Each structure stands twice: as C-alpha cells, then as structure tokens.
Coordinates of C-alpha atoms and ligand atoms in Angstrom, one line a residue:
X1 CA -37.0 156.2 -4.8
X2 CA -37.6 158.4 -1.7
X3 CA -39.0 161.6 -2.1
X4 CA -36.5 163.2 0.8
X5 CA -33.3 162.9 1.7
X6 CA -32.5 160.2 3.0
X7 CA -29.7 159.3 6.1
X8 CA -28.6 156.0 7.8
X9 CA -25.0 154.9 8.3
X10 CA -21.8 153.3 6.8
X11 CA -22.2 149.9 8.5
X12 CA -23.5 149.0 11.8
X13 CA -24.1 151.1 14.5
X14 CA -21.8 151.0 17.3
X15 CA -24.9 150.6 19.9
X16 CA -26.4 148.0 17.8
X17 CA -22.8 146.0 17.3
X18 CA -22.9 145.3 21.2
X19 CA -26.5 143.4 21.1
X20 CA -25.0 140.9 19.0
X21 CA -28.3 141.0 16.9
X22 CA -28.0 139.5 12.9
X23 CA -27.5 142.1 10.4
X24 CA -30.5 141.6 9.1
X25 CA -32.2 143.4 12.1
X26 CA -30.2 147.0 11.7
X27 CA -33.1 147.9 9.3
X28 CA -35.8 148.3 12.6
X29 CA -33.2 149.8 15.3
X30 CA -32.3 152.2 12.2
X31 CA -36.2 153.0 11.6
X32 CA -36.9 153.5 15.5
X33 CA -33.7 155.9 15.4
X34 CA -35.7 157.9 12.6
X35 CA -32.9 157.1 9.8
X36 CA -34.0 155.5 6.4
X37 CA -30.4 154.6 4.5
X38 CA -27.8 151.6 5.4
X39 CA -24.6 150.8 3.2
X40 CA -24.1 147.5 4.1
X41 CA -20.1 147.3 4.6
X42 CA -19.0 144.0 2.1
X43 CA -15.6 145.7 2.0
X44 CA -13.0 143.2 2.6
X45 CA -15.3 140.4 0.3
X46 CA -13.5 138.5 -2.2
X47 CA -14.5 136.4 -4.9
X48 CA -17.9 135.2 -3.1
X49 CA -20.2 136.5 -1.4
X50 CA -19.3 136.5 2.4
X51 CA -23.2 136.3 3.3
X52 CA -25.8 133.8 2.9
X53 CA -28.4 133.8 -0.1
X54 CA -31.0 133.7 2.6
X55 CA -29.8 136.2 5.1
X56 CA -29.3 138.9 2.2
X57 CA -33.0 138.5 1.2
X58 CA -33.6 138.9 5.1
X59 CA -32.2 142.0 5.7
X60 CA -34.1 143.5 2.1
X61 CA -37.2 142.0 3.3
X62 CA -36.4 144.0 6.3
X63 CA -35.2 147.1 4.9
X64 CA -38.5 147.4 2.7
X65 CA -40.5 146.3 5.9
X66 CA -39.0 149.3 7.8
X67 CA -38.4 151.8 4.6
X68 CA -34.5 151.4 5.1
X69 CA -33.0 152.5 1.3
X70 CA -30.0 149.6 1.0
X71 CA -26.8 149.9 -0.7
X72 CA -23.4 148.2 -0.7
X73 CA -19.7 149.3 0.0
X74 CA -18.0 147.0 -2.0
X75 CA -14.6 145.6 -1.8
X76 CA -11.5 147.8 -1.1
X77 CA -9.6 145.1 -2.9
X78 CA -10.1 145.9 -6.2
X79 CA -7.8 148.1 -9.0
X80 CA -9.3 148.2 -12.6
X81 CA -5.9 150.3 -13.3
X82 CA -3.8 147.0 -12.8
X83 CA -2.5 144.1 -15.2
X84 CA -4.7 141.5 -16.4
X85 CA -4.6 139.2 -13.3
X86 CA -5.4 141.9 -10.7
X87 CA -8.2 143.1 -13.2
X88 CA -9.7 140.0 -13.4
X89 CA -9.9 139.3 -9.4
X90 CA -11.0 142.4 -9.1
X91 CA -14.1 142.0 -11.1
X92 CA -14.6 138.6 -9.3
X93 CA -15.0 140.6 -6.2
X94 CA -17.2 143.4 -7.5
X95 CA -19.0 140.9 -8.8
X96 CA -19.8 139.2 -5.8
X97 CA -20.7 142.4 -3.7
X98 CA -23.0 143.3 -7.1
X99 CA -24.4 139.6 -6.4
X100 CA -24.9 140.1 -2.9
X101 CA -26.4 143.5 -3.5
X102 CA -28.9 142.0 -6.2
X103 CA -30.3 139.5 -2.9
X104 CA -30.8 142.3 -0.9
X105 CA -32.3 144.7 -3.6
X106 CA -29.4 147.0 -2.6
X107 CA -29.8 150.3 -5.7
X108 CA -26.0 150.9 -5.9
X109 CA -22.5 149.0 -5.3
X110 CA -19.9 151.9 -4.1
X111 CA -16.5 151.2 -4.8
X112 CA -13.2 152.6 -5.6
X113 CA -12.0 151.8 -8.9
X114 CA -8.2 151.6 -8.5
X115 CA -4.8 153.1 -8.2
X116 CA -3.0 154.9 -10.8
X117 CA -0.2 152.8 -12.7
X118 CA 0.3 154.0 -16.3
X119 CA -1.0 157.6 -17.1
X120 CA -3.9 158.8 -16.0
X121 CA -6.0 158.5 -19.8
X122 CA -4.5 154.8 -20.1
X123 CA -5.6 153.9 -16.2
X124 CA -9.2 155.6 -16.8
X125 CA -9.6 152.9 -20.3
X126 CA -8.8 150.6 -18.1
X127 CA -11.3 150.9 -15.4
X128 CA -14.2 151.9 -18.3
X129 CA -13.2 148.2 -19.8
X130 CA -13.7 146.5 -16.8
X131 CA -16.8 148.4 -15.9
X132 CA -18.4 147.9 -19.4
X133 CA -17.5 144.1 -18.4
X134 CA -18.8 143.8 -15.6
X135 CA -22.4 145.9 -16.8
X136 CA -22.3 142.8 -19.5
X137 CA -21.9 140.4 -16.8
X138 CA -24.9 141.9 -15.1
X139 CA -27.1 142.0 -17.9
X140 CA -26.4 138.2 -18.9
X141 CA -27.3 137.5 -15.1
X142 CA -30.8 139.3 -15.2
X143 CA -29.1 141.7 -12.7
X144 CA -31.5 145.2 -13.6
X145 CA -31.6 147.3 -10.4
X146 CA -28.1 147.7 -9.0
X147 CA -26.3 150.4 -9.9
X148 CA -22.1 150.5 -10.0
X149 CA -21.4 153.4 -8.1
X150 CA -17.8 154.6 -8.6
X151 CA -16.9 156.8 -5.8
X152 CA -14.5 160.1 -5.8
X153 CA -11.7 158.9 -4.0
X154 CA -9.8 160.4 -0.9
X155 CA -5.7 160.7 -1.9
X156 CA -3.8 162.2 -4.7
X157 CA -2.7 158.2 -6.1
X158 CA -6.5 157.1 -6.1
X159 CA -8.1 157.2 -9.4
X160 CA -11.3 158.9 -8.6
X161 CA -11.3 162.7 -9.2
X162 CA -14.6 164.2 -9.6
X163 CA -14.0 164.6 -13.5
X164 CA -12.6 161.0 -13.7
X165 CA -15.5 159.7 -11.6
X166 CA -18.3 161.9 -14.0
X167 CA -16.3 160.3 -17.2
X168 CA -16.9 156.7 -16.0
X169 CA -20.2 157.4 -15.5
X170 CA -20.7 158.9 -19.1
X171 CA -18.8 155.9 -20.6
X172 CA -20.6 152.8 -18.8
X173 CA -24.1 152.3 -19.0
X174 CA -25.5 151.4 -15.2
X175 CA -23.4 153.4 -13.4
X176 CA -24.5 156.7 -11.0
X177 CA -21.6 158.4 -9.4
X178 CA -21.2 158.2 -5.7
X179 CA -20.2 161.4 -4.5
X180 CA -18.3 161.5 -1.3
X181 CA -17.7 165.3 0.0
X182 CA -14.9 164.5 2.6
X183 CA -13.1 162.5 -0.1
X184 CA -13.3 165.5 -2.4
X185 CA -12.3 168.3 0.3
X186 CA -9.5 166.1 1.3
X187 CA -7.7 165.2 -2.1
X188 CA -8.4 168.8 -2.8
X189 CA -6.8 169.8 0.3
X190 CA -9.2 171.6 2.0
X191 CA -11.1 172.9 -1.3
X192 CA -14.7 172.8 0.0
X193 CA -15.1 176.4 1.8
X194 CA -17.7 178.0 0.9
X195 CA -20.9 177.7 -0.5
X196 CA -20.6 178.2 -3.9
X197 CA -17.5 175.8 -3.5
X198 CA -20.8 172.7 -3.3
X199 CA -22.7 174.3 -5.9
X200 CA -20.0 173.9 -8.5
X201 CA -19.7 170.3 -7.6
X202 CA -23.7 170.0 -8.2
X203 CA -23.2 172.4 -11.3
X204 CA -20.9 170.2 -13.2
X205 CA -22.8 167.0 -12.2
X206 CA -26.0 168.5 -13.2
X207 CA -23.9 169.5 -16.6
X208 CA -22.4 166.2 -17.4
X209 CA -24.8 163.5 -16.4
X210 CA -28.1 165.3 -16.1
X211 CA -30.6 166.9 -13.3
X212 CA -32.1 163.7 -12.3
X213 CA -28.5 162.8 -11.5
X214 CA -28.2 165.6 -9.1
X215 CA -31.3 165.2 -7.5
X216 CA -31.3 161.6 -5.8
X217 CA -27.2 161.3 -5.7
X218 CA -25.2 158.7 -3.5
X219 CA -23.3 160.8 -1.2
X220 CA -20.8 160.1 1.6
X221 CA -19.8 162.5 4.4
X222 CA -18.0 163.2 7.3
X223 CA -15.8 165.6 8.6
X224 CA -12.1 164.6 7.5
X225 CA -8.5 164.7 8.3
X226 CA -5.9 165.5 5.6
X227 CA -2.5 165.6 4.3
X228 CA -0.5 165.7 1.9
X229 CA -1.5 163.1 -0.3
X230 CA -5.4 163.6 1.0
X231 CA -7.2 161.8 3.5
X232 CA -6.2 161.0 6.7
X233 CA -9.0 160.2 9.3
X234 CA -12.8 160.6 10.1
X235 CA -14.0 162.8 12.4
X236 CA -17.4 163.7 14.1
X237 CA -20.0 166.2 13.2
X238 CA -18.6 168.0 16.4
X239 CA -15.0 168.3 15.8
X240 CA -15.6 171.6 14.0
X241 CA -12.0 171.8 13.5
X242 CA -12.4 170.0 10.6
X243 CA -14.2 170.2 7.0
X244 CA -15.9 170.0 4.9
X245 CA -18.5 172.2 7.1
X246 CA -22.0 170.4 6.1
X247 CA -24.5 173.5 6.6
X248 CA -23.6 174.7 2.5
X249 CA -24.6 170.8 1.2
X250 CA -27.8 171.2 3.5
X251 CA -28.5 174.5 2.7
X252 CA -28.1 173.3 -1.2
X253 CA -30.4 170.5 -1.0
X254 CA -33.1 172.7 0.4
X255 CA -32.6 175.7 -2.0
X256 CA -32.5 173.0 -5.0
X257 CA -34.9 171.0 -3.5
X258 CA -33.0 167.7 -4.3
X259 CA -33.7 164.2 -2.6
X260 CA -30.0 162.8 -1.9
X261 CA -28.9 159.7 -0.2
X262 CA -26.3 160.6 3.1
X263 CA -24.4 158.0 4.1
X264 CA -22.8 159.1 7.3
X265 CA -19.1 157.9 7.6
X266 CA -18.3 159.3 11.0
X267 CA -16.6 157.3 13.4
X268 CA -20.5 157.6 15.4
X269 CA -22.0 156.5 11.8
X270 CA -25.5 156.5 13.1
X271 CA -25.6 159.1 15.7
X272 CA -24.0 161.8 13.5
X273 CA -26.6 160.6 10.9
X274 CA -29.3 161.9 12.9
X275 CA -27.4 165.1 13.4
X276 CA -27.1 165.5 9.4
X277 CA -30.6 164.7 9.6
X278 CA -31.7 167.6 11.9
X279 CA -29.6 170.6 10.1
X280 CA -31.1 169.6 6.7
X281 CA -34.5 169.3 7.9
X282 CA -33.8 172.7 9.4
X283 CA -33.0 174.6 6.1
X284 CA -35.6 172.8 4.4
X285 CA -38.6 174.1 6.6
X286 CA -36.5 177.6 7.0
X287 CA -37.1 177.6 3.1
X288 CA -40.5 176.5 3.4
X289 CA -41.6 179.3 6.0
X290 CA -39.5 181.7 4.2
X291 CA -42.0 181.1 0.8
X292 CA -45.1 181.1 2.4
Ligands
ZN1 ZN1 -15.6 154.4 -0.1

C-alpha cells in the first residue's frame, strides 16, 4: 500500500480515449500526468468478464511497472435486495468483475449493493447473505487480495447509507467500505458543509471498523448536483457552485495524516485529479512547515 494519497481517475481519460491506445496503456499516460490510482470502469459487465485473461494481466503488469494503484467499478446491474433470481445474476456479475479484478491485481471491487424492496433491516440481510456468499466463492477460488468494496450510494431508494455501508463491512469478512463524499453530500442533501461535517464521517469509520480503516480508505469525489431524491450530476472541481467543497477532506488528510485512495469522478476524471492532487499536497506541506 502507498504511503500517500493517492489520485488517478474513474475510467479513462478523455485525452487518452482519443489516441485509441489499449487500456492496458492508461497506467504510463497516468504516471507521466503525476497520478498513481485508476478504477478500471467494468460497470455494465455481466456474467463474464468483458476483458481478456491476458489483457487484464497487461494492464496490472503495467500499473505495477508505472506505480498505478488498480481497482474496479463493478457492475451497476446488480441488487442483493431483490428475489432469488436477481440475487443470483447479480452475484454472477460481481463475480466476474471480482475475477477480472483478481487478473489485474485490482485491491478493491466498488459496487452498489442494491435498491431497497422490503424494509430496510430485511434488504440489508439480504445483501450481507449475498456478500458472505460471494467472500465464500472467493476463498474456494484462491481469490486473497481483492477487496468487495460496498460503496455509499447517491439517492434516497439506494441502499447504501453510511451506517448501512459500515454494517456490511462489520458483517462480511473481506470487505473495506468505499466511501464516496459526493454520494454522501447528495443523499444528505447538501449535508457536507463544514469541516467538522468530514471529520464525523472519519470519526464514525474510525469508531466502527478501526483506524487502519480510516487511514488508506477508497474514496470517490466530485462536486455534485442534487435533488430531491439525491444525486443528480457530476461537476468539475471549478463549478464552485457546487459541494461538497474538497479543501475540509484535504485539510483532514493532512491534520490526520491519513494515506487515502481519490478516485476522481468529475466529468474531466483525470485533469481534476491532478487538481485534488495539488490542494492536498498543499495542506500537507502547510502542516509540515507549520511543525518545524
Ligand atoms: Zn459507484
């Protein structure tokens, strides 16, 4: 694990998209761009994986070559809070991005686990069953070093609230919880503000599922849209107009001294990476030259 923070985009770059390279090259124009994260994007995967054996190794060959951290979006098609049949296609689909991920030596498999159906206690059995599943599934494969990283979700009829998403990763063994800010300020319609807003997200993290936890977590962000039922669209790091302001995560991660993983989802992934980048490198040698 990196001993920084560490930023790179949700998918491919748009500049990089338009040299028509192979995937499995993102890992260098990322490195000569100063970024050191990718989420690989296996979002609309089904029941196989929609890459090559081969080409998967590729790109983590690469990734290690250029010190590019790897993880996985996995599919949007999946709903652990559904009947039996939709559960079970939906843990052939995780499965396969968890697959795909293992080729690539991808740490985590992002996902959302599903939509609310019965009530909330009955939904949240439901996704820990399939998740305690699919961890079986992994173990029986030899599958050690990806992590199922259920994601706090962005509207009101997503199961996914922070507490939901910290209980799934109490009750399954192999999970981390992917923490994604805009997703959080959005459902909560507009709730990150302030500082100490953050710092009770951390505190209750730190509370439930440990320090070690806090200090390398998955995050997502970008400035966000909402309505009424939560998120609505991504904007850039310019738009001010819109939260969640990211100077109160940066200035967190320097006064805490914590090592997270940034996955910019800004509709200019890469280039508002670099721009995350900056202002937390910022506070963290403020800090510094404020101590010595
Ligand atoms: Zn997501």
């Amino acid at each position: 694990m990196a001993n920084r923070p560490t930023f790179g985009p949700a998918g491919i770059p748009l500049a990089f998209d338009v040299l028509k390279r192979p995937v499995e090259d993102v890992p260098e124009y990322l490195h000569s761009g100063g970024l050191d994260a990718f989420e690989y994007q296996a979002v609309r995967w089904g029941p196989k994986p929609q890459m090559q054996k081969e080409n998967a190794e590729k790109l983590g060959f690469k990734a290690k070559e250029h010190d590019v951290r790897l993880s996985v979006h996995g599919s949007y098609f999946v709903n652990f809070c559904g009947d039996a049949l939709t559960v079970e296609a939906s843990k052939r689909r995780l499965i396969s991005c968890i697959t795909a991920a293992n080729w690539m030596g991808a740490h985590e498999v992002v996902f959302h686990p599903g939509f609310y159906s019965k009530s909330h206690e009955e939904d949240l059995r439901r996704c820990v069953k399939a998740m305690n599943e699919i961890v079986e599934f992994m173990k029986s494969s030899g599958i050690f070093s990806v992590s199922l990283a259920p994601e706090t979700t962005g509207r009101v009829f997503q199961l996914g609230s922070l507490d939901e998403t910290l209980t799934l990763c109490e009750k399954v063994e192999s999970t981390k919880p992917t923490v994604d800010w805009s997703h959080i300020h959005a459902r909560g319609r507009g709730k990150l503000r302030v500082i100490d807003d953050f710092r009770r997200v951390f505190n209750e993290i730190e509370r439930r599922l440990g320090t070690d936890t806090i200090k390398e977590l998955h995050c997502h962000y970008t400035r966000v849209e909402f309505g009424r039922v939560g998120e609505r669209r991504h904007h850039t790091m310019d738009e001010t107009e819109y939260g969640p302001d990211f100077e109160p995560l940066a200035i967190l991660i320097a006064e805490l001294d914590l090592n997270p993983v940034i996955i910019s989802e800004s509709p200019i992934l890469d280039i508002d990476s670099q721009k995350m980048q900056d202002i937390v490198f910022r506070e963290i040698s403020k800090r510094n030259n404020d101590r010595f």
